[in-house]
PDB file of C-alpha atoms in Angstrom:
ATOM      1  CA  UNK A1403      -0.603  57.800-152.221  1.00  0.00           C
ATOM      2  CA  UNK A1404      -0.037  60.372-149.820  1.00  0.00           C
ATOM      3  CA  UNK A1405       2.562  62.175-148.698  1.00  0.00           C
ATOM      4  CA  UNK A1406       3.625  64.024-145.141  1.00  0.00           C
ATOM      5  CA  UNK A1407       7.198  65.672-144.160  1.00  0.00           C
ATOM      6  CA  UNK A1408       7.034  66.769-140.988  1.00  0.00           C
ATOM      7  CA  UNK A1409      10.354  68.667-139.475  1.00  0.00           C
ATOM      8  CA  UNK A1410      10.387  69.967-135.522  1.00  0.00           C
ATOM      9  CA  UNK A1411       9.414  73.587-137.016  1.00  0.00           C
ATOM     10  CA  UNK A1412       6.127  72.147-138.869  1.00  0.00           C
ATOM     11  CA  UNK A1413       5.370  70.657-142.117  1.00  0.00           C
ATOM     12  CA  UNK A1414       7.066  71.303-145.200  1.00  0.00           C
ATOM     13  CA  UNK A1415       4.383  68.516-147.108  1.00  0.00           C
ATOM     14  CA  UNK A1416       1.086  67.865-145.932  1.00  0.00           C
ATOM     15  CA  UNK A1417      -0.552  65.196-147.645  1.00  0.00           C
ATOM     16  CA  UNK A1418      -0.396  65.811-150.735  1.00  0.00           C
ATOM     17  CA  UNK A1419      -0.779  63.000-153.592  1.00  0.00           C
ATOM     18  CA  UNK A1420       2.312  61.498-154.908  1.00  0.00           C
ATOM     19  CA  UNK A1421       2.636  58.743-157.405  1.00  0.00           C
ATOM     20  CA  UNK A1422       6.380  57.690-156.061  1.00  0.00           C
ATOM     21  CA  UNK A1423       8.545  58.835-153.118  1.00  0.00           C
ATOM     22  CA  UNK A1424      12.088  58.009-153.658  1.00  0.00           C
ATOM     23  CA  UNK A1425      14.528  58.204-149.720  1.00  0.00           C
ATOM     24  CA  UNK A1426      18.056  58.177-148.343  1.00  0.00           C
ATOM     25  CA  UNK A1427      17.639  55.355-145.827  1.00  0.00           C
ATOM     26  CA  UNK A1428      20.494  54.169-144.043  1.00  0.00           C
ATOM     27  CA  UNK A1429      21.069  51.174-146.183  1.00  0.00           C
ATOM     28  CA  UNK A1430      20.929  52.863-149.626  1.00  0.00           C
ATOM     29  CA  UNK A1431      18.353  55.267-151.595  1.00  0.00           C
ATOM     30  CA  UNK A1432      15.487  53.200-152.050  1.00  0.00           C
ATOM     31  CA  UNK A1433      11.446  53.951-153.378  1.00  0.00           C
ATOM     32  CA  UNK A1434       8.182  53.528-152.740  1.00  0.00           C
ATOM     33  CA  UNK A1435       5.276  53.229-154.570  1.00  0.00           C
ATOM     34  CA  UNK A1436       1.565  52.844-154.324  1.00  0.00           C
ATOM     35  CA  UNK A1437       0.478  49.707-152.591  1.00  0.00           C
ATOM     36  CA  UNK A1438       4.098  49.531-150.829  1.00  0.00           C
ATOM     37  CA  UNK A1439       4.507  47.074-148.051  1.00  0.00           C
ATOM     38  CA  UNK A1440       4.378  48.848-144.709  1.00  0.00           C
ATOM     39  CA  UNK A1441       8.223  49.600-143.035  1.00  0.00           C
ATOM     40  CA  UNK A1442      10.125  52.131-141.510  1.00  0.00           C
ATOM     41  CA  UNK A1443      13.612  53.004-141.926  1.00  0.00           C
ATOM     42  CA  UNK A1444      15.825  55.599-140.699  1.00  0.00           C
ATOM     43  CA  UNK A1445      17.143  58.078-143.258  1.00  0.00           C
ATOM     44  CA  UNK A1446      20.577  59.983-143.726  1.00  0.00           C
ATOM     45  CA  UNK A1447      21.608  63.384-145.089  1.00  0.00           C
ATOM     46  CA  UNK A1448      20.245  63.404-148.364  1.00  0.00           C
ATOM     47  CA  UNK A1449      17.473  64.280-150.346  1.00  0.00           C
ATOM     48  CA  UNK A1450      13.406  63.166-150.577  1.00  0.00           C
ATOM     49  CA  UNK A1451      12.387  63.599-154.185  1.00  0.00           C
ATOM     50  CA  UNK A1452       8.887  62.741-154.952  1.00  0.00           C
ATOM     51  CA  UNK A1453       6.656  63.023-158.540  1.00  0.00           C
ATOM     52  CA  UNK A1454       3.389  64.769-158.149  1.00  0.00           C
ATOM     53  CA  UNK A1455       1.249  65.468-161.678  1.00  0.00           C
ATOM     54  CA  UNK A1456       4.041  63.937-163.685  1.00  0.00           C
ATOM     55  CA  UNK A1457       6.522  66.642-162.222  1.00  0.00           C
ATOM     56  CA  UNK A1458       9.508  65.531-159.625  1.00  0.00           C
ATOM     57  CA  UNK A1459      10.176  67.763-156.447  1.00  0.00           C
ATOM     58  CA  UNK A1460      12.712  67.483-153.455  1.00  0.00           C
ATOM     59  CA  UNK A1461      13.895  69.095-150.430  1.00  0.00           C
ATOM     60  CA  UNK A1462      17.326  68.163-148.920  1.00  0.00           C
ATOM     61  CA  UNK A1463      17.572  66.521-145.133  1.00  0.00           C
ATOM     62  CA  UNK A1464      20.224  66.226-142.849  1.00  0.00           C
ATOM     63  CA  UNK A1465      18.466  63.426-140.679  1.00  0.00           C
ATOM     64  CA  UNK A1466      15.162  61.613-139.952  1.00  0.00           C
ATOM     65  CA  UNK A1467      12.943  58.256-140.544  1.00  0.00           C
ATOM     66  CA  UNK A1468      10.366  57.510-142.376  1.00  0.00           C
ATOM     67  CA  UNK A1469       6.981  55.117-142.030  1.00  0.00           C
ATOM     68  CA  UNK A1470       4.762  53.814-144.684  1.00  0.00           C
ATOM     69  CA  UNK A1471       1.552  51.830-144.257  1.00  0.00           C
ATOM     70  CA  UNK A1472      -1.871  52.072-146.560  1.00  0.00           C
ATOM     71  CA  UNK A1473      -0.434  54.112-148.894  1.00  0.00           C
ATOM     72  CA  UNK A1474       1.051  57.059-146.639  1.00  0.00           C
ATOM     73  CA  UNK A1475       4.474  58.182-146.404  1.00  0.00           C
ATOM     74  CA  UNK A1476       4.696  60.333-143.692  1.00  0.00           C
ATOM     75  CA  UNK A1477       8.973  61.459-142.921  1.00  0.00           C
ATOM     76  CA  UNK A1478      10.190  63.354-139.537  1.00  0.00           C
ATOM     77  CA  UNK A1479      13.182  65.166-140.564  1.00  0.00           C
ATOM     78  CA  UNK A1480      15.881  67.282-139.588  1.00  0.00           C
ATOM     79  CA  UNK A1481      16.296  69.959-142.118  1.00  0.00           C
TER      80      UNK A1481
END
């Protein structure tokens, strides 16, 4: 699946494939995965982690929400 973090400065990911996003919504850290049902949730100060090639990256947040539908993940943030 993909994945985009967009922040008011400009990206920091731009589509890049991911094989699991894992996000500090409002209710609790929670993941996605391929073929996830479509939502969006508003996330806290925290962190988005997500694996790419086996390896698992993050950047911290402060603030933001998230959509995902047909496999994208695409998160405005507040860094």
């Amino acid at each position: 699946m993909k994945l985009k973090i967009l922040t008011p400065s400009g990206s920091v990911v731009d589509g890049i494939e991911v094989s699991a996003v894992f996000l500090s919504g409002t209710l609790g850290e929670f993941e996605v995965l391929p073929d996830h049902a479509p939502i969006i949730s508003s996330l806290e100060r925290g962190d988005i982690r997500w694996r790419e090639d086996g390896q698992e990256k993050g950047t911290s947040i402060n603030s933001g929400f998230v959509t995902v539908r047909d496999n994208v993940v695409e998160a405005c943030v507040e860094i």
